[in-house]
Amino acid sequence: MEIIYWTLIILLFIIAFAGLVFPIIPSVLFLLGGFILYGILFSFEPFNWLFWTIQVLFVLLLFGADYVANMIGVKKYGGSKAGVWGSTIGLLAGPFVIPVLGILIGPFLGAVIAELAVNKASFNDALKIGFGSVIGFVSSAAAKAVIQGVMIIYFLIVVL
């Protein structure tokens, strides 16, 4: 039975990592779900106030990394709030409109279209901003992968 329990917990962690590629998946909820499922199936005893405090700080760091990396990627290449919003909308819609490549094309097109439509940016400037949004997304995904990995490692250290 223990193998089935661990399989379910690991499956939740894998889905959390899938959220790095498909932003519509709430990675944080699946990570926390894995921790809570462990508590329900095994024991909540290892989860003291320090464990939850550290995990909540990591959750805040996950949200911060997502926002800051996207904003820096767009702003560094001359983008505005419209570019950030366009990139975010493209990031959410892209994987559904263009499977596989939509995760990169979506934020790019979203930022380009927003900058062209809202800020009347030149086509070349809009392309640079779109490129910056992709850089921001990739940087964000890498940072979040590291943070999620650290959260899981800390969880394993506490429970094993």
Coordinates of N, CA, C and O in Angstrom, one line a residue, residues 5-151:
Y5 N 0.7 4.9 -2.2 CA 0.7 6.2 -1.6 C 1.8 7.1 -2.1 O 1.6 8.2 -2.5
W6 N 3.0 6.5 -2.2 CA 4.1 7.3 -2.7 C 4.0 7.6 -4.2 O 4.3 8.7 -4.7
T7 N 3.4 6.7 -4.9 CA 3.1 6.9 -6.4 C 2.2 8.1 -6.5 O 2.4 9.0 -7.4
L8 N 1.1 8.2 -5.7 CA 0.2 9.3 -5.8 C 0.9 10.6 -5.4 O 0.7 11.7 -6.1
I9 N 1.7 10.6 -4.4 CA 2.4 11.9 -4.0 C 3.4 12.3 -5.1 O 3.4 13.5 -5.5
I10 N 4.1 11.4 -5.7 CA 5.1 11.7 -6.8 C 4.3 12.2 -8.0 O 4.8 13.1 -8.7
L11 N 3.2 11.6 -8.3 CA 2.3 12.1 -9.4 C 1.9 13.5 -9.2 O 2.0 14.3 -10.2
L12 N 1.6 13.9 -8.0 CA 1.2 15.3 -7.8 C 2.4 16.2 -8.0 O 2.3 17.3 -8.6
F13 N 3.6 15.8 -7.6 CA 4.8 16.6 -7.8 C 5.1 16.7 -9.3 O 5.6 17.7 -9.8
I14 N 4.9 15.6 -10.1 CA 5.2 15.6 -11.5 C 4.2 16.6 -12.2 O 4.6 17.4 -13.0
I15 N 2.9 16.6 -11.8 CA 2.0 17.5 -12.3 C 2.4 19.0 -12.0 O 2.2 19.9 -12.8
A16 N 3.0 19.2 -10.8 CA 3.4 20.5 -10.4 C 4.5 21.0 -11.4 O 4.5 22.1 -11.8
F17 N 5.4 20.1 -11.8 CA 6.5 20.4 -12.7 C 5.9 20.7 -14.1 O 6.4 21.5 -14.9
A18 N 4.8 19.9 -14.5 CA 4.1 20.2 -15.8 C 3.6 21.6 -15.8 O 3.5 22.2 -16.9
G19 N 3.3 22.1 -14.7 CA 2.8 23.5 -14.6 C 3.8 24.5 -15.1 O 3.5 25.7 -15.4
L20 N 5.1 24.2 -15.1 CA 6.1 25.0 -15.6 C 6.0 25.2 -17.1 O 6.3 26.3 -17.7
V21 N 5.5 24.2 -17.8 CA 5.3 24.3 -19.2 C 3.9 24.7 -19.6 O 3.6 25.3 -20.6
F22 N 2.9 24.3 -18.8 CA 1.5 24.6 -19.0 C 1.1 25.5 -17.8 O 0.6 25.0 -16.8
P23 N 1.2 26.8 -17.9 CA 0.9 27.7 -16.8 C -0.5 27.7 -16.3 O -0.7 28.2 -15.2
I24 N -1.4 27.1 -17.0 CA -2.8 27.0 -16.5 C -2.9 26.0 -15.3 O -3.8 26.0 -14.5
I25 N -1.9 25.1 -15.2 CA -1.8 24.1 -14.1 C -1.2 24.9 -12.9 O -0.1 25.4 -13.0
P26 N -2.0 24.9 -11.8 CA -1.5 25.6 -10.6 C -0.4 24.8 -9.8 O -0.8 24.0 -9.0
S27 N 0.8 24.9 -10.2 CA 1.9 24.1 -9.7 C 1.9 24.1 -8.2 O 2.1 23.1 -7.5
V28 N 1.7 25.3 -7.6 CA 1.8 25.4 -6.1 C 0.8 24.5 -5.4 O 1.1 23.8 -4.4
L29 N -0.4 24.5 -6.0 CA -1.5 23.7 -5.4 C -1.1 22.2 -5.4 O -1.4 21.4 -4.5
F30 N -0.5 21.7 -6.5 CA -0.1 20.3 -6.6 C 1.0 20.0 -5.7 O 1.1 18.9 -5.1
L31 N 2.0 20.9 -5.5 CA 3.0 20.7 -4.5 C 2.5 20.6 -3.1 O 2.8 19.6 -2.4
L32 N 1.7 21.6 -2.7 CA 1.1 21.6 -1.4 C 0.1 20.3 -1.3 O 0.1 19.7 -0.2
G33 N -0.6 20.0 -2.3 CA -1.4 18.8 -2.3 C -0.6 17.5 -2.0 O -1.0 16.6 -1.3
G34 N 0.6 17.4 -2.6 CA 1.5 16.3 -2.3 C 1.9 16.3 -0.8 O 1.9 15.2 -0.2
F35 N 2.2 17.4 -0.2 CA 2.5 17.5 1.2 C 1.3 17.0 2.1 O 1.5 16.3 3.0
I36 N 0.2 17.6 1.7 CA -1.0 17.3 2.5 C -1.4 15.8 2.3 O -1.8 15.1 3.3
L37 N -1.3 15.3 1.1 CA -1.6 13.9 0.9 C -0.7 13.0 1.7 O -1.1 12.0 2.3
Y38 N 0.6 13.4 1.8 CA 1.5 12.6 2.7 C 1.0 12.6 4.1 O 1.0 11.6 4.8
G39 N 0.6 13.8 4.6 CA 0.1 13.9 6.0 C -1.2 13.0 6.2 O -1.3 12.3 7.2
I40 N -2.1 13.0 5.2 CA -3.3 12.2 5.3 C -3.0 10.7 5.3 O -3.5 9.9 6.1
L41 N -2.1 10.3 4.3 CA -1.8 8.9 4.1 C -0.8 8.3 5.2 O -0.9 7.1 5.5
F42 N 0.1 9.2 5.6 CA 1.1 8.7 6.5 C 1.0 9.4 7.9 O 0.5 8.8 8.8
S43 N 1.4 10.6 8.0 CA 1.3 11.4 9.2 C 1.6 12.8 9.0 O 2.5 13.2 8.2
F44 N 1.0 13.7 9.8 CA 1.3 15.1 9.7 C 2.4 15.5 10.7 O 2.8 16.6 10.8
E45 N 2.8 14.5 11.5 CA 3.8 14.7 12.6 C 5.1 15.4 12.2 O 5.5 16.3 12.9
P46 N 5.6 15.0 11.0 CA 6.9 15.7 10.6 C 6.7 17.2 10.3 O 7.7 17.9 10.2
F47 N 5.5 17.6 10.0 CA 5.2 19.0 9.5 C 5.0 19.9 10.7 O 3.8 20.2 11.0
N48 N 6.1 20.4 11.2 CA 5.9 21.4 12.3 C 5.8 22.8 11.7 O 5.7 23.0 10.5
W49 N 5.7 23.8 12.6 CA 5.5 25.2 12.2 C 6.7 25.7 11.3 O 6.5 26.4 10.3
L50 N 7.9 25.2 11.5 CA 9.1 25.6 10.7 C 8.9 25.0 9.3 O 9.2 25.8 8.3
F51 N 8.5 23.8 9.1 CA 8.3 23.2 7.8 C 7.3 24.1 7.0 O 7.6 24.5 5.9
W52 N 6.1 24.4 7.6 CA 5.1 25.2 6.9 C 5.6 26.6 6.6 O 5.3 27.2 5.6
T53 N 6.3 27.2 7.6 CA 6.8 28.6 7.4 C 7.8 28.6 6.2 O 7.7 29.5 5.3
I54 N 8.7 27.7 6.1 CA 9.6 27.6 5.0 C 8.9 27.4 3.7 O 9.2 28.0 2.7
Q55 N 8.0 26.5 3.7 CA 7.2 26.2 2.4 C 6.4 27.4 2.0 O 6.4 27.7 0.8
V56 N 5.8 28.1 2.9 CA 5.0 29.3 2.5 C 6.0 30.4 2.0 O 5.6 31.0 1.0
L57 N 7.2 30.5 2.5 CA 8.1 31.4 2.0 C 8.5 31.0 0.6 O 8.7 31.9 -0.3
F58 N 8.7 29.8 0.3 CA 9.0 29.3 -1.0 C 7.9 29.5 -2.0 O 8.1 29.9 -3.1
V59 N 6.6 29.4 -1.5 CA 5.5 29.7 -2.4 C 5.5 31.1 -2.8 O 5.3 31.5 -3.9
L60 N 5.7 32.0 -1.8 CA 5.8 33.4 -2.1 C 6.9 33.7 -3.1 O 6.8 34.5 -4.0
L61 N 8.0 33.0 -2.9 CA 9.2 33.2 -3.9 C 8.8 32.7 -5.3 O 9.2 33.3 -6.3
L62 N 8.0 31.6 -5.4 CA 7.5 31.1 -6.7 C 6.7 32.2 -7.4 O 6.9 32.5 -8.6
F63 N 5.8 32.8 -6.7 CA 4.9 33.9 -7.3 C 5.8 35.1 -7.7 O 5.6 35.6 -8.7
G64 N 6.7 35.4 -6.8 CA 7.6 36.6 -7.1 C 8.5 36.3 -8.3 O 8.6 37.2 -9.1
A65 N 9.0 35.1 -8.4 CA 9.9 34.8 -9.5 C 9.2 34.8 -10.8 O 9.7 35.3 -11.8
D66 N 7.9 34.4 -10.8 CA 7.1 34.4 -12.0 C 6.9 35.8 -12.5 O 7.1 36.2 -13.6
Y67 N 6.5 36.7 -11.6 CA 6.1 38.0 -12.0 C 7.4 38.8 -12.3 O 7.4 39.5 -13.4
V68 N 8.4 38.7 -11.5 CA 9.6 39.6 -11.7 C 10.3 39.2 -13.0 O 10.8 40.0 -13.8
A69 N 10.5 37.9 -13.2 CA 11.2 37.4 -14.5 C 10.5 37.9 -15.7 O 11.1 38.4 -16.7
N70 N 9.2 37.8 -15.7 CA 8.4 38.2 -16.9 C 8.5 39.8 -17.1 O 8.8 40.3 -18.2
M71 N 8.4 40.5 -16.0 CA 8.5 41.9 -16.0 C 9.9 42.4 -16.5 O 10.0 43.3 -17.3
I72 N 10.9 41.8 -15.9 CA 12.3 42.2 -16.3 C 12.5 41.9 -17.8 O 13.1 42.7 -18.5
G73 N 12.1 40.7 -18.2 CA 12.3 40.3 -19.6 C 11.6 41.3 -20.6 O 12.3 41.7 -21.6
V74 N 10.4 41.7 -20.3 CA 9.7 42.7 -21.1 C 10.3 44.1 -21.0 O 10.6 44.8 -22.0
K75 N 10.5 44.5 -19.8 CA 11.0 45.9 -19.5 C 12.5 46.1 -20.0 O 12.8 47.2 -20.5
K76 N 13.3 45.1 -19.9 CA 14.7 45.2 -20.4 C 14.8 45.5 -21.9 O 15.7 46.2 -22.3
Y77 N 13.8 45.0 -22.6 CA 13.8 45.3 -24.0 C 12.9 46.4 -24.4 O 12.5 46.6 -25.6
G78 N 12.5 47.3 -23.4 CA 11.8 48.5 -23.7 C 10.3 48.4 -23.7 O 9.6 49.3 -24.1
G79 N 9.8 47.3 -23.1 CA 8.3 47.0 -23.1 C 7.7 47.8 -22.0 O 8.3 48.4 -21.1
S80 N 6.3 47.8 -22.0 CA 5.5 48.6 -21.1 C 4.6 47.6 -20.3 O 4.7 46.4 -20.5
K81 N 3.7 48.1 -19.5 CA 2.8 47.2 -18.8 C 1.9 46.5 -19.8 O 1.5 45.4 -19.6
A82 N 1.6 47.1 -20.9 CA 0.8 46.5 -22.0 C 1.5 45.3 -22.5 O 0.9 44.2 -22.7
G83 N 2.8 45.4 -22.6 CA 3.7 44.2 -23.1 C 3.7 43.1 -22.1 O 3.6 41.9 -22.4
V84 N 3.7 43.5 -20.8 CA 3.7 42.5 -19.7 C 2.4 41.7 -19.8 O 2.3 40.5 -19.7
W85 N 1.3 42.5 -19.9 CA -0.1 41.9 -19.9 C -0.3 41.1 -21.1 O -0.8 39.9 -21.1
G86 N 0.2 41.6 -22.3 CA 0.1 40.8 -23.5 C 0.8 39.5 -23.4 O 0.3 38.4 -23.9
S87 N 2.0 39.6 -22.9 CA 2.8 38.4 -22.7 C 2.2 37.4 -21.8 O 2.1 36.2 -22.1
T88 N 1.6 37.8 -20.7 CA 0.9 37.0 -19.8 C -0.3 36.3 -20.4 O -0.5 35.1 -20.3
I89 N -1.1 37.1 -21.1 CA -2.3 36.5 -21.8 C -1.8 35.5 -22.9 O -2.4 34.4 -23.0
G90 N -0.8 35.8 -23.6 CA -0.2 34.9 -24.6 C 0.3 33.6 -24.0 O 0.2 32.5 -24.6
L91 N 0.9 33.8 -22.8 CA 1.4 32.6 -22.1 C 0.3 31.7 -21.7 O 0.5 30.4 -21.8
L92 N -0.8 32.2 -21.3 CA -1.9 31.3 -20.9 C -2.7 30.7 -22.1 O -3.1 29.6 -22.1
A93 N -2.8 31.5 -23.2 CA -3.6 31.1 -24.3 C -2.7 30.3 -25.3 O -3.2 29.3 -25.9
G94 N -1.4 30.6 -25.4 CA -0.6 30.0 -26.4 C -0.6 28.5 -26.5 O -0.8 27.9 -27.6
P95 N -0.4 27.8 -25.3 CA -0.4 26.3 -25.4 C -1.7 25.7 -25.9 O -1.7 24.5 -26.4
F96 N -2.8 26.4 -25.8 CA -4.1 25.8 -26.2 C -4.3 26.1 -27.7 O -4.9 25.3 -28.4
V97 N -3.8 27.2 -28.2 CA -4.0 27.6 -29.6 C -3.0 26.9 -30.5 O -3.3 26.4 -31.5
I98 N -1.7 26.8 -30.0 CA -0.7 26.2 -30.8 C 0.0 25.2 -29.9 O 0.9 25.5 -29.1
P99 N -0.5 23.9 -29.8 CA 0.1 22.9 -28.9 C 1.6 22.8 -29.1 O 2.1 23.0 -30.2
V100 N 2.3 22.6 -28.1 CA 3.8 22.4 -28.0 C 4.5 23.8 -28.1 O 5.0 24.3 -27.2
L101 N 4.5 24.3 -29.3 CA 5.3 25.6 -29.5 C 4.5 26.8 -28.9 O 5.2 27.9 -28.8
G102 N 3.3 26.7 -28.6 CA 2.5 27.8 -28.1 C 3.0 28.4 -26.8 O 2.8 29.6 -26.5
I103 N 3.7 27.6 -26.1 CA 4.3 28.0 -24.8 C 5.3 29.1 -25.0 O 5.6 30.0 -24.2
L104 N 6.0 29.1 -26.2 CA 7.0 30.2 -26.5 C 6.4 31.2 -27.5 O 6.7 32.4 -27.3
I105 N 5.6 30.8 -28.4 CA 5.0 31.7 -29.4 C 4.0 32.6 -28.7 O 3.9 33.8 -29.1
G106 N 3.2 32.0 -27.8 CA 2.1 32.8 -27.2 C 2.6 34.1 -26.5 O 2.1 35.2 -26.8
P107 N 3.6 34.0 -25.6 CA 4.0 35.2 -24.9 C 4.7 36.2 -25.9 O 4.5 37.4 -25.7
F108 N 5.4 35.6 -26.9 CA 6.0 36.5 -27.9 C 4.9 37.3 -28.6 O 5.0 38.5 -28.7
L109 N 4.0 36.6 -29.2 CA 2.9 37.3 -30.0 C 2.1 38.2 -29.1 O 1.7 39.3 -29.5
G110 N 1.8 37.7 -27.8 CA 1.0 38.6 -26.9 C 1.7 39.9 -26.7 O 1.1 41.0 -26.7
A111 N 3.0 39.9 -26.4 CA 3.8 41.1 -26.1 C 3.8 42.0 -27.4 O 3.7 43.2 -27.3
V112 N 4.1 41.3 -28.5 CA 4.2 42.1 -29.8 C 2.9 42.8 -30.1 O 2.9 44.0 -30.4
I113 N 1.8 42.1 -30.1 CA 0.5 42.6 -30.4 C 0.1 43.7 -29.4 O -0.4 44.8 -29.8
A114 N 0.4 43.5 -28.1 CA 0.0 44.5 -27.1 C 0.8 45.8 -27.4 O 0.3 46.9 -27.3
E115 N 2.1 45.7 -27.6 CA 3.0 46.9 -27.8 C 2.6 47.6 -29.1 O 2.6 48.8 -29.1
L116 N 2.2 46.9 -30.2 CA 1.8 47.5 -31.4 C 0.5 48.2 -31.2 O 0.3 49.3 -31.7
A117 N -0.5 47.5 -30.6 CA -1.8 48.1 -30.4 C -2.0 49.2 -29.4 O -2.6 50.2 -29.7
V118 N -1.4 49.0 -28.2 CA -1.5 49.9 -27.1 C -0.5 51.1 -27.2 O -0.9 52.2 -27.1
N119 N 0.7 50.7 -27.4 CA 1.8 51.8 -27.3 C 2.2 52.3 -28.7 O 3.1 53.1 -28.8
K120 N 1.6 51.7 -29.7 CA 2.0 52.1 -31.1 C 3.5 52.0 -31.3 O 4.1 52.9 -32.0
A121 N 4.1 51.0 -30.7 CA 5.6 50.8 -30.9 C 5.9 50.4 -32.4 O 5.0 49.9 -33.1
S122 N 7.1 50.7 -32.8 CA 7.5 50.3 -34.1 C 7.5 48.7 -34.2 O 7.7 48.1 -33.1
F123 N 7.5 48.2 -35.4 CA 7.4 46.7 -35.5 C 8.7 46.1 -34.9 O 8.7 45.1 -34.2
N124 N 9.9 46.7 -35.2 CA 11.2 46.2 -34.7 C 11.2 46.3 -33.2 O 11.7 45.3 -32.6
D125 N 10.7 47.4 -32.6 CA 10.7 47.5 -31.1 C 9.8 46.4 -30.6 O 10.1 45.8 -29.5
A126 N 8.6 46.2 -31.2 CA 7.7 45.2 -30.7 C 8.3 43.8 -30.8 O 8.1 43.0 -29.8
L127 N 9.0 43.5 -31.8 CA 9.7 42.2 -31.9 C 10.7 42.0 -30.8 O 10.8 40.9 -30.2
K128 N 11.5 43.1 -30.5 CA 12.5 43.0 -29.4 C 11.8 42.7 -28.1 O 12.2 41.9 -27.3
I129 N 10.7 43.4 -27.9 CA 9.9 43.3 -26.6 C 9.4 41.8 -26.5 O 9.4 41.2 -25.5
G130 N 8.9 41.3 -27.7 CA 8.4 40.0 -27.7 C 9.4 39.0 -27.4 O 9.2 38.0 -26.6
F131 N 10.6 39.2 -27.9 CA 11.8 38.3 -27.6 C 12.1 38.4 -26.1 O 12.4 37.4 -25.5
G132 N 12.0 39.6 -25.6 CA 12.3 39.8 -24.1 C 11.3 39.0 -23.3 O 11.6 38.5 -22.2
S133 N 10.0 39.0 -23.8 CA 9.0 38.2 -23.0 C 9.3 36.7 -23.0 O 9.1 36.1 -22.0
V134 N 9.8 36.2 -24.1 CA 10.2 34.8 -24.1 C 11.4 34.5 -23.2 O 11.4 33.5 -22.4
I135 N 12.4 35.4 -23.2 CA 13.5 35.3 -22.3 C 13.0 35.3 -20.8 O 13.5 34.5 -20.0
G136 N 12.1 36.2 -20.6 CA 11.5 36.3 -19.2 C 10.8 35.0 -18.8 O 11.0 34.5 -17.7
F137 N 10.0 34.5 -19.7 CA 9.3 33.2 -19.4 C 10.3 32.1 -19.2 O 10.1 31.3 -18.2
V138 N 11.3 31.9 -20.0 CA 12.2 30.8 -19.9 C 13.0 31.0 -18.5 O 13.2 30.0 -17.8
S139 N 13.4 32.2 -18.2 CA 14.1 32.5 -17.0 C 13.2 32.2 -15.8 O 13.6 31.6 -14.8
S140 N 11.9 32.6 -15.9 CA 11.0 32.3 -14.8 C 10.8 30.8 -14.6 O 10.7 30.3 -13.5
A141 N 10.6 30.1 -15.7 CA 10.4 28.6 -15.6 C 11.6 27.9 -15.0 O 11.5 27.0 -14.1
A142 N 12.8 28.4 -15.3 CA 14.0 27.8 -14.8 C 14.1 28.1 -13.3 O 14.4 27.2 -12.5
A143 N 13.8 29.3 -12.9 CA 13.9 29.7 -11.5 C 12.8 28.9 -10.7 O 13.1 28.4 -9.6
K144 N 11.6 28.8 -11.2 CA 10.6 28.1 -10.5 C 10.9 26.6 -10.4 O 10.6 25.9 -9.4
A145 N 11.5 26.0 -11.5 CA 11.9 24.6 -11.4 C 12.9 24.4 -10.2 O 12.8 23.4 -9.5
V146 N 13.8 25.3 -10.1 CA 14.8 25.2 -9.0 C 14.1 25.3 -7.6 O 14.3 24.5 -6.7
I147 N 13.2 26.3 -7.5 CA 12.5 26.5 -6.2 C 11.6 25.3 -5.9 O 11.6 24.8 -4.8
Q148 N 10.9 24.8 -6.9 CA 10.0 23.6 -6.7 C 10.9 22.4 -6.3 O 10.5 21.6 -5.4
G149 N 12.0 22.2 -6.9 CA 12.9 21.2 -6.6 C 13.4 21.3 -5.1 O 13.4 20.3 -4.4
V150 N 13.8 22.5 -4.7 CA 14.2 22.7 -3.3 C 13.1 22.4 -2.3 O 13.3 21.8 -1.3
M151 N 11.8 22.8 -2.7 CA 10.7 22.5 -1.8 C 10.5 21.0 -1.7 O 10.3 20.5 -0.5

